Tab-separated table of C-alpha atoms in Angstrom:
chain	number	residue	atom	x	y	z
A	57	MET	CA	4.247	-15.444	-12.732
A	58	HIS	CA	4.681	-16.765	-9.221
A	59	PRO	CA	2.187	-15.226	-6.718
A	60	ILE	CA	4.969	-14.029	-4.506
A	61	TRP	CA	6.448	-11.815	-7.266
A	62	LYS	CA	2.893	-10.764	-8.240
A	63	ALA	CA	2.588	-9.573	-4.645
A	64	VAL	CA	5.935	-7.694	-4.797
A	65	ALA	CA	5.048	-6.002	-8.104
A	66	ILE	CA	1.625	-4.906	-6.802
A	67	ALA	CA	3.055	-3.419	-3.604
A	68	LEU	CA	5.775	-1.722	-5.438
A	69	GLN	CA	3.270	0.296	-7.545
A	70	VAL	CA	1.245	1.665	-4.580
A	71	THR	CA	1.217	5.356	-5.021
A	72	PRO	CA	0.833	7.756	-2.054
A	73	ARG	CA	-2.545	9.494	-1.968
A	74	PRO	CA	-2.264	12.074	0.822
A	75	GLU	CA	-5.995	12.933	0.634
A	76	LEU	CA	-6.775	9.363	1.719
A	77	ASN	CA	-3.736	9.018	4.009
A	78	VAL	CA	-2.425	6.322	1.691
A	79	ARG	CA	1.378	5.871	1.610
A	80	SER	CA	3.776	3.667	-0.280
A	81	ILE	CA	4.454	0.388	1.613
A	82	PRO	CA	7.967	-0.953	1.748
A	83	VAL	CA	8.482	-4.564	0.912
A	84	ILE	CA	10.988	-7.002	2.487
A	85	ILE	CA	11.827	-10.243	0.839
A	86	TRP	CA	13.107	-12.969	3.163
A	87	GLY	CA	15.091	-15.915	1.933
A	88	PRO	CA	18.490	-17.737	1.865
A	89	PRO	CA	21.340	-16.379	-0.254
A	90	GLY	CA	21.505	-17.347	-3.828
A	91	VAL	CA	17.825	-17.727	-4.722
A	92	GLY	CA	17.537	-14.784	-7.011
A	93	LYS	CA	15.900	-12.161	-4.820
A	94	THR	CA	17.986	-9.230	-6.122
A	95	GLU	CA	17.791	-10.183	-9.826
A	96	ARG	CA	14.001	-10.607	-9.761
A	97	VAL	CA	13.520	-7.191	-8.152
A	98	ARG	CA	15.795	-5.769	-10.916
A	99	SER	CA	13.709	-7.457	-13.539
A	100	ILE	CA	10.361	-6.201	-12.121
A	101	ALA	CA	11.725	-2.620	-12.017
A	102	ARG	CA	12.956	-2.937	-15.576
A	103	HIS	CA	9.610	-4.337	-16.858
A	104	LEU	CA	7.839	-1.465	-15.175
A	105	GLY	CA	10.323	1.057	-16.669
A	106	LEU	CA	11.563	2.265	-13.292
A	107	PRO	CA	15.201	3.248	-12.615
A	108	MET	CA	16.624	1.528	-9.494
A	109	ALA	CA	19.201	2.461	-6.932
A	110	GLU	CA	20.817	-0.388	-4.936
A	111	ILE	CA	22.127	0.309	-1.452
A	112	HIS	CA	23.561	-1.887	1.327
A	113	PRO	CA	22.409	-0.453	4.627
A	114	SER	CA	24.998	-2.469	6.458
A	115	HIS	CA	27.713	-0.345	4.830
A	116	TYR	CA	26.343	2.899	6.232
A	117	ASP	CA	26.915	4.586	9.523
A	118	PRO	CA	23.585	5.708	10.984
A	119	THR	CA	24.594	9.386	10.574
A	120	GLU	CA	25.143	8.930	6.828
A	121	ILE	CA	21.771	7.490	5.856
A	122	HIS	CA	20.192	10.883	5.318
A	123	GLY	CA	23.282	12.648	3.885
A	124	LEU	CA	26.262	14.491	5.297
A	125	PRO	CA	26.540	18.131	6.284
A	126	ALA	CA	28.499	20.321	3.859
A	127	VAL	CA	28.883	23.977	2.879
A	128	VAL	CA	27.497	24.770	-0.583
A	129	ASN	CA	27.629	28.367	-2.007
A	130	GLY	CA	28.432	29.628	1.525
A	131	GLN	CA	25.411	27.932	3.076
A	132	SER	CA	25.527	24.922	5.520
A	133	MET	CA	23.168	22.078	4.330
A	134	LYS	CA	22.870	18.303	4.114
A	135	ILE	CA	24.134	16.752	0.954
A	136	PRO	CA	22.140	13.698	-0.185
A	137	PRO	CA	24.096	10.411	-0.607
A	138	ASP	CA	25.446	9.469	-4.027
A	139	TRP	CA	22.715	6.779	-4.618
A	140	ALA	CA	19.950	9.374	-4.112
A	141	VAL	CA	21.645	11.927	-6.435
A	142	GLY	CA	22.063	9.256	-9.219
A	143	LEU	CA	18.419	8.129	-8.837
A	144	ILE	CA	16.954	11.643	-9.023
A	145	ILE	CA	19.091	12.379	-12.164
A	146	GLN	CA	17.772	9.084	-13.775
A	147	MET	CA	14.194	9.862	-12.888
A	148	ALA	CA	14.435	13.440	-14.150
A	149	ARG	CA	16.094	12.514	-17.408
A	150	LYS	CA	13.518	9.781	-18.070
A	151	ALA	CA	10.795	12.365	-17.614
A	152	GLY	CA	12.588	14.711	-20.129
A	153	ILE	CA	13.947	17.210	-17.558
A	154	PRO	CA	17.563	18.127	-18.356
A	155	VAL	CA	19.789	17.634	-15.381
A	156	PRO	CA	23.598	17.905	-15.869
A	157	ASP	CA	26.014	15.728	-13.984
A	158	PRO	CA	26.984	18.076	-11.146
A	159	ASP	CA	30.605	18.598	-10.029
A	160	TYR	CA	29.136	19.071	-6.635
A	161	VAL	CA	25.650	18.361	-5.389
A	162	ASP	CA	23.354	21.359	-4.965
A	163	PRO	CA	20.208	20.198	-3.102
A	164	LYS	CA	18.323	23.219	-4.426
A	165	LYS	CA	18.907	22.078	-8.003
A	166	LEU	CA	17.869	18.608	-7.159
A	167	ARG	CA	14.711	19.890	-5.383
A	168	GLY	CA	13.958	21.906	-8.537
A	169	ALA	CA	14.199	18.794	-10.660
A	170	LEU	CA	11.975	16.849	-8.203
A	171	GLU	CA	9.329	19.506	-8.198
A	172	GLN	CA	8.928	19.112	-12.033
A	173	LEU	CA	8.272	15.393	-11.702
A	174	PRO	CA	4.676	13.974	-11.494
A	175	LYS	CA	3.405	13.846	-7.955
A	176	ASP	CA	0.986	11.022	-8.318
A	177	ARG	CA	3.265	8.211	-9.626
A	178	ILE	CA	6.073	5.973	-8.500
A	179	LEU	CA	9.067	6.877	-10.617
A	180	GLY	CA	11.871	4.769	-9.192
A	181	VAL	CA	12.915	1.973	-6.787
A	182	VAL	CA	15.364	1.889	-3.978
A	183	PHE	CA	16.469	-1.642	-3.316
A	184	ALA	CA	18.111	-2.149	0.138
A	185	ASP	CA	20.071	-5.424	-0.164
A	186	GLU	CA	21.117	-7.491	2.922
A	187	PHE	CA	18.874	-5.392	5.086
A	188	SER	CA	19.100	-7.760	8.018
A	189	GLY	CA	22.892	-7.183	8.002
A	190	ALA	CA	22.301	-3.621	9.173
A	191	PRO	CA	22.762	-3.124	12.925
A	192	PRO	CA	19.752	-1.829	14.921
A	193	ALA	CA	21.048	1.745	15.025
A	194	THR	CA	21.250	1.816	11.191
A	195	GLN	CA	17.751	0.248	10.901
A	196	ASN	CA	16.372	2.948	13.262
A	197	ALA	CA	17.986	5.666	11.089
A	198	LEU	CA	16.184	4.269	8.132
A	199	LEU	CA	12.744	4.401	9.704
A	200	ASP	CA	11.912	7.862	8.399
A	201	PHE	CA	13.004	7.081	4.844
A	202	LEU	CA	10.882	3.830	4.803
A	203	TYR	CA	7.668	5.771	5.071
A	204	SER	CA	8.337	9.397	4.164
A	205	ARG	CA	11.033	8.680	1.369
A	206	ARG	CA	12.806	11.657	2.683
A	207	VAL	CA	16.557	12.081	2.399
A	208	ALA	CA	18.440	15.300	3.052
A	209	ARG	CA	15.111	17.174	3.012
A	210	LEU	CA	14.233	15.778	-0.440
A	211	VAL	CA	11.168	13.565	-0.812
A	212	LEU	CA	11.794	10.907	-3.521
A	213	PRO	CA	8.861	9.481	-5.578
A	214	VAL	CA	10.034	5.935	-5.118
A	215	SER	CA	9.125	2.525	-3.702
A	216	VAL	CA	11.365	0.775	-1.323
A	217	VAL	CA	12.188	-2.939	-1.587
A	218	ALA	CA	14.535	-4.772	0.837
A	219	ALA	CA	16.042	-8.205	0.764
A	220	ALA	CA	17.069	-10.067	3.963
A	221	ASN	CA	18.578	-13.360	5.089
A	222	PRO	CA	16.877	-15.040	8.027
A	223	ALA	CA	19.010	-15.635	11.196
A	224	GLY	CA	21.432	-18.516	10.655
A	225	GLN	CA	21.466	-18.029	6.821
A	226	GLY	CA	23.960	-15.192	6.462
A	227	ALA	CA	26.901	-13.620	8.228
A	228	GLY	CA	26.313	-10.803	10.731
A	229	VAL	CA	22.512	-11.069	10.555
A	230	PHE	CA	20.407	-9.007	13.044
A	231	GLU	CA	16.731	-9.474	13.839
A	232	LEU	CA	14.694	-6.524	12.603
A	233	GLU	CA	13.557	-3.992	15.236
A	234	PRO	CA	9.828	-4.201	15.825
A	235	ALA	CA	9.333	-0.602	14.639
A	236	SER	CA	11.097	-1.345	11.331
A	237	ALA	CA	9.397	-4.751	10.868
A	238	ASN	CA	5.820	-3.395	11.429
A	239	ARG	CA	6.302	-0.961	8.521
A	240	PHE	CA	7.099	-3.623	5.864
A	241	VAL	CA	4.969	-6.125	3.979
A	242	HIS	CA	6.970	-9.321	4.456
A	243	VAL	CA	7.261	-12.079	1.687
A	244	GLN	CA	9.226	-15.345	1.889
A	245	TRP	CA	11.167	-16.674	-1.142
A	246	GLU	CA	12.871	-20.015	-0.907
A	247	GLY	CA	13.222	-20.488	-4.668
A	248	ASP	CA	10.947	-22.528	-6.934
A	249	LEU	CA	12.037	-25.578	-8.937
A	250	GLN	CA	9.701	-25.098	-11.866
A	251	GLU	CA	10.669	-21.390	-12.146
A	252	PHE	CA	14.339	-22.293	-12.039
A	253	VAL	CA	14.055	-24.927	-14.713
A	254	ARG	CA	11.957	-22.643	-16.905
A	255	GLY	CA	14.457	-19.789	-16.424
A	256	MET	CA	17.507	-21.894	-17.232
A	257	SER	CA	15.759	-23.286	-20.346
A	258	TYR	CA	14.132	-20.114	-21.805
A	259	GLY	CA	15.541	-17.142	-19.885
A	260	PHE	CA	14.567	-15.889	-16.410
A	261	ASP	CA	12.607	-12.881	-17.685
A	262	THR	CA	9.984	-15.328	-18.988
A	263	ASN	CA	9.103	-15.918	-15.292
A	264	LEU	CA	8.042	-12.330	-14.934
A	265	ARG	CA	5.668	-11.912	-17.860
A	266	ASN	CA	2.237	-10.590	-17.251
A	267	ILE	CA	3.211	-8.251	-14.347
A	268	PRO	CA	-0.071	-6.838	-12.959
A	269	ILE	CA	-0.300	-3.110	-13.612
A	270	LEU	CA	-2.241	-0.979	-11.068
A	271	PRO	CA	-4.913	1.159	-12.802
A	272	GLU	CA	-4.903	4.923	-12.074
A	273	ASP	CA	-8.020	4.682	-9.938
A	274	TRP	CA	-6.928	1.748	-7.891
A	275	TYR	CA	-7.193	3.816	-4.631
A	276	THR	CA	-11.017	3.946	-4.948
A	277	GLY	CA	-11.110	0.564	-3.211
A	278	VAL	CA	-9.124	1.724	-0.159
A	279	VAL	CA	-12.104	3.156	1.780
A	280	PRO	CA	-14.281	-0.025	1.577
A	281	ALA	CA	-11.207	-2.239	2.258
A	282	ARG	CA	-10.607	-0.262	5.399
A	283	ALA	CA	-14.188	-0.582	6.351
A	284	THR	CA	-14.067	-4.324	5.874
A	285	VAL	CA	-10.819	-4.504	8.063
A	286	ALA	CA	-12.560	-2.280	10.727
A	287	ALA	CA	-15.650	-4.592	10.758
A	288	PHE	CA	-13.305	-7.630	11.243
A	289	VAL	CA	-11.327	-6.094	14.119
A	290	LEU	CA	-14.548	-5.041	15.736
A	291	ARG	CA	-15.554	-8.678	15.627
A	292	LYS	CA	-12.123	-9.949	16.678
A	293	PRO	CA	-10.696	-7.331	19.099
A	294	ALA	CA	-7.930	-9.676	20.227
A	295	LEU	CA	-6.342	-9.089	16.758
A	296	HIS	CA	-6.592	-5.365	16.868
A	297	VAL	CA	-2.988	-5.182	18.179
A	298	ALA	CA	-1.131	-8.449	18.897
A	299	PHE	CA	2.499	-7.680	19.756
A	300	PRO	CA	4.463	-10.942	19.698
A	301	LYS	CA	5.882	-12.119	23.020
A	302	GLU	CA	8.776	-13.922	21.350
A	303	TYR	CA	11.578	-11.575	20.204
A	304	SER	CA	12.041	-13.421	16.878
A	305	GLY	CA	8.366	-12.840	15.989
A	306	GLN	CA	8.677	-9.089	16.641
A	307	GLY	CA	10.949	-8.878	13.602
A	308	ARG	CA	8.296	-10.232	11.214
A	309	ALA	CA	4.576	-9.397	10.294
A	310	TRP	CA	2.198	-8.887	13.233
A	311	PRO	CA	-1.075	-7.135	13.785
A	312	SER	CA	-1.063	-3.446	14.713
A	313	GLU	CA	-3.132	-0.501	13.645
A	314	ARG	CA	-0.498	0.403	11.072
A	315	SER	CA	-0.204	-3.068	9.665
A	316	TRP	CA	-3.894	-3.538	9.372
A	317	ASP	CA	-4.082	-0.270	7.429
A	318	ASN	CA	-1.292	-1.467	5.196
A	319	ALA	CA	-3.202	-4.760	4.679
A	320	ALA	CA	-6.335	-2.725	3.650
A	321	ILE	CA	-4.397	-0.622	1.207
A	322	LEU	CA	-2.747	-3.642	-0.388
A	323	MET	CA	-6.062	-5.601	-0.501
A	324	ALA	CA	-7.547	-2.711	-2.448
A	325	ALA	CA	-4.577	-2.738	-4.833
A	326	ALA	CA	-4.748	-6.491	-5.327
A	327	ARG	CA	-8.481	-6.356	-6.053
A	328	ALA	CA	-7.970	-3.419	-8.511
A	329	VAL	CA	-5.824	-5.686	-10.720
A	330	GLY	CA	-7.974	-8.795	-10.227
A	331	ALA	CA	-5.277	-10.633	-8.323
A	332	ASP	CA	-5.802	-14.350	-7.500
A	333	PRO	CA	-6.713	-15.270	-3.841
A	334	GLU	CA	-3.225	-16.590	-3.115
A	335	THR	CA	-1.612	-13.295	-4.057
A	336	GLU	CA	-4.110	-11.322	-2.007
A	337	ALA	CA	-3.474	-13.618	0.966
A	338	LEU	CA	0.267	-13.151	0.655
A	339	LEU	CA	-0.108	-9.365	0.754
A	340	ILE	CA	-2.445	-9.365	3.776
A	341	GLY	CA	-0.394	-11.964	5.608
A	342	GLY	CA	2.822	-10.031	4.796
A	343	CYS	CA	1.373	-7.156	6.849
A	344	VAL	CA	-0.343	-8.778	9.785
A	345	GLY	CA	1.063	-12.265	9.856
A	346	ALA	CA	-0.274	-15.563	8.501
A	347	GLU	CA	-2.488	-16.499	11.472
A	348	ALA	CA	-4.310	-13.086	11.600
A	349	ALA	CA	-4.630	-13.067	7.810
A	350	GLN	CA	-6.112	-16.573	7.842
A	351	GLU	CA	-8.762	-15.570	10.395
A	352	PHE	CA	-9.604	-12.448	8.427
A	353	LEU	CA	-9.883	-14.293	5.138
A	354	THR	CA	-12.023	-17.015	6.734
A	355	TRP	CA	-14.246	-14.489	8.282
A	356	MET	CA	-14.763	-12.775	4.935
A	357	LYS	CA	-15.750	-16.050	3.320
A	358	LYS	CA	-18.228	-16.779	6.067
A	359	LEU	CA	-19.957	-13.511	5.826
A	360	ASP	CA	-22.063	-14.675	2.812
A	361	LEU	CA	-22.588	-11.135	1.730
A	362	PRO	CA	-25.256	-10.231	-0.870
A	363	ASN	CA	-24.032	-9.223	-4.319
A	364	PRO	CA	-23.756	-5.476	-4.343
A	365	GLU	CA	-24.831	-5.296	-7.959
A	366	GLU	CA	-28.096	-7.091	-7.174
A	367	LEU	CA	-28.668	-4.695	-4.224
A	368	LEU	CA	-28.081	-1.655	-6.476
A	369	ALA	CA	-30.521	-3.064	-9.090
A	370	ARG	CA	-33.188	-3.602	-6.451
A	371	PRO	CA	-32.389	-1.504	-3.326
A	372	GLU	CA	-35.868	-1.945	-1.997
A	373	THR	CA	-34.975	-5.667	-1.179
A	374	PHE	CA	-32.246	-4.652	1.216
A	375	HIS	CA	-32.794	-5.512	4.845
A	376	ALA	CA	-30.097	-4.369	7.317
A	377	PRO	CA	-28.576	-7.273	9.282
A	378	GLN	CA	-28.336	-7.034	13.119
A	379	ARG	CA	-24.585	-7.634	13.160
A	380	GLY	CA	-22.593	-4.454	12.863
A	381	ASP	CA	-19.630	-6.118	11.094
A	382	ILE	CA	-21.815	-7.587	8.371
A	383	LEU	CA	-23.621	-4.325	7.821
A	384	LEU	CA	-20.399	-2.358	7.491
A	385	SER	CA	-19.029	-4.924	5.022
A	386	ILE	CA	-22.249	-4.734	2.897
A	387	LEU	CA	-22.207	-0.989	2.763
A	388	SER	CA	-18.466	-0.877	1.904
A	389	SER	CA	-19.059	-3.294	-0.999
A	390	VAL	CA	-21.997	-1.215	-2.285
A	391	TYR	CA	-19.798	1.962	-2.130
A	392	GLN	CA	-17.022	0.154	-4.041
A	393	ALA	CA	-19.387	-1.067	-6.737
A	394	VAL	CA	-20.696	2.428	-7.260
A	395	SER	CA	-17.225	4.004	-7.304
A	396	ARG	CA	-16.115	1.531	-9.984
A	397	LYS	CA	-19.103	2.340	-12.205
A	398	PRO	CA	-20.515	5.681	-11.114
A	399	THR	CA	-23.869	6.806	-12.575
A	400	GLN	CA	-26.603	8.917	-11.052
A	401	GLU	CA	-28.991	5.946	-11.010
A	402	ARG	CA	-26.504	3.708	-9.028
A	403	TYR	CA	-25.692	6.597	-6.815
A	404	ASP	CA	-29.412	7.051	-5.941
A	405	ALA	CA	-29.719	3.330	-5.255
A	406	ALA	CA	-26.747	3.423	-2.853
A	407	TRP	CA	-28.419	6.210	-0.914
A	408	ALA	CA	-31.663	4.165	-0.737
A	409	ILE	CA	-29.699	1.306	0.751
A	410	LEU	CA	-27.999	3.715	3.286
A	411	ASP	CA	-31.347	5.107	4.210
A	412	GLN	CA	-32.457	1.573	5.296
A	413	ALA	CA	-29.169	0.920	6.997
A	414	ALA	CA	-29.422	4.084	9.066
A	415	LYS	CA	-32.651	2.920	10.534
A	416	GLN	CA	-30.739	-0.077	12.027
A	417	ALA	CA	-27.406	1.622	12.882
A	418	LYS	CA	-27.054	5.310	11.887
A	419	ASP	CA	-23.438	5.545	13.108
A	420	THR	CA	-22.371	2.647	10.912
A	421	ALA	CA	-24.214	4.077	7.893
A	422	MET	CA	-22.584	7.487	8.315
A	423	MET	CA	-19.143	6.010	7.758
A	424	THR	CA	-20.199	5.142	4.186
A	425	ALA	CA	-22.389	8.201	3.713
A	426	LYS	CA	-19.347	10.458	4.166
A	427	GLU	CA	-17.456	8.736	1.283
A	428	LEU	CA	-20.592	8.590	-0.847
A	429	ILE	CA	-20.865	12.386	-0.492
A	430	ARG	CA	-17.335	12.882	-1.627
A	431	LEU	CA	-17.917	10.449	-4.593
A	432	GLY	CA	-20.961	12.479	-5.619
A	433	GLU	CA	-19.004	15.752	-5.481
A	434	ARG	CA	-16.386	14.322	-7.790
A	435	HIS	CA	-18.990	13.333	-10.339
A	436	ALA	CA	-21.471	16.195	-9.773
A	437	PHE	CA	-24.114	13.747	-8.650
A	438	ARG	CA	-27.155	15.128	-6.685
A	439	ILE	CA	-28.236	13.415	-3.519
A	440	PRO	CA	-31.867	12.139	-3.745
A	441	GLU	CA	-34.356	14.540	-2.188
A	442	THR	CA	-36.084	11.635	-0.441
A	443	ILE	CA	-33.037	11.124	1.856
A	444	TYR	CA	-33.932	13.139	5.052
A	445	ILE	CA	-32.103	11.100	7.712
A	446	PHE	CA	-28.637	12.324	6.593
A	447	GLU	CA	-29.659	15.993	5.811
A	448	ASP	CA	-27.673	17.620	8.665
A	449	PHE	CA	-24.793	15.251	8.162
A	450	VAL	CA	-24.520	16.102	4.461
A	451	LYS	CA	-24.409	19.803	5.286
A	452	LEU	CA	-21.708	19.235	7.814
A	453	VAL	CA	-19.464	17.126	5.578
A	454	ARG	CA	-19.798	19.564	2.688
A	455	ARG	CA	-18.874	22.394	5.024
A	456	VAL	CA	-15.794	20.555	6.224
A	457	ASN	CA	-14.767	19.644	2.629
């Protein structure tokens, strides 16, 4: 499977986790007409068992995106568009919830069906084709749906994927507005000769075998990924927010606080499935741009961090480095290792490492300590009695929780 489509499949499965402020991240696939963008997204959705609704934003007036006002049972309310109704019915029926075909659309009945669906899974896909053909006013009207998945006061448990033609490669193409562009993870697909030949010879579905499947606990890597990104931005403040000066660049991936957070979320998802370095780089670059991503990945390689498993086995060998970005990265990797294989012994070792780190930089150590406390509460682990430096902090975090 091509790394680009692995990246799309991974991003498509990211499930919102409100307790971690993790949201689904919309994907936009750039490329000329006729290279199979739409069909590949259909195939990925089919392989994942997700019903898909296809919309063309350029066909909608901005006022129609979130539904139209109507009177139902004597009450004035917004009626969701047909594509949303059809998708809700498909998702409900797939989950075994009986939903009849309505002669009219009653949002209360649709909300009732949605409330019976699982809250911690992606259950469908909305595919916005020819997204760059939508005028700026329509793009702005879609902003809320891109992140909240809300339409006519209904929140849909779906991922959003868009396809777009670059300027000069389609009729009536508009540049993306910066506010829209910065919400997407951007990937570029120009077609691939080997994939085309293989698809023509043996069927195009063969190109989409071995789709990576996110494990249920994929989100445990989000906190350390965010810590790693924070350490990098602390080291490279010029890349914290780098709004492009050229208008054409504003419609693609560029570094912002939002896009760096998206990069951290997708990095955690990629590592949870053991994605190859190229796929991980595509996801990070799709959020913050290729140049920022290259600097970030180079920085990570040069850190030369110790193996967290070796530190957990012999925590007494840990010596806190002087550089704050390196210390934060080490602590986040230790936390991630414990969260993947949680035992009381490993939990104790992590606290011993934090104890040493706090003597060098207590504020940095506290960032990891807060997450370690939460991890211990989930698994009923006790905090070692020998850890005194965090005693007041532990009491505070538990009181807040």
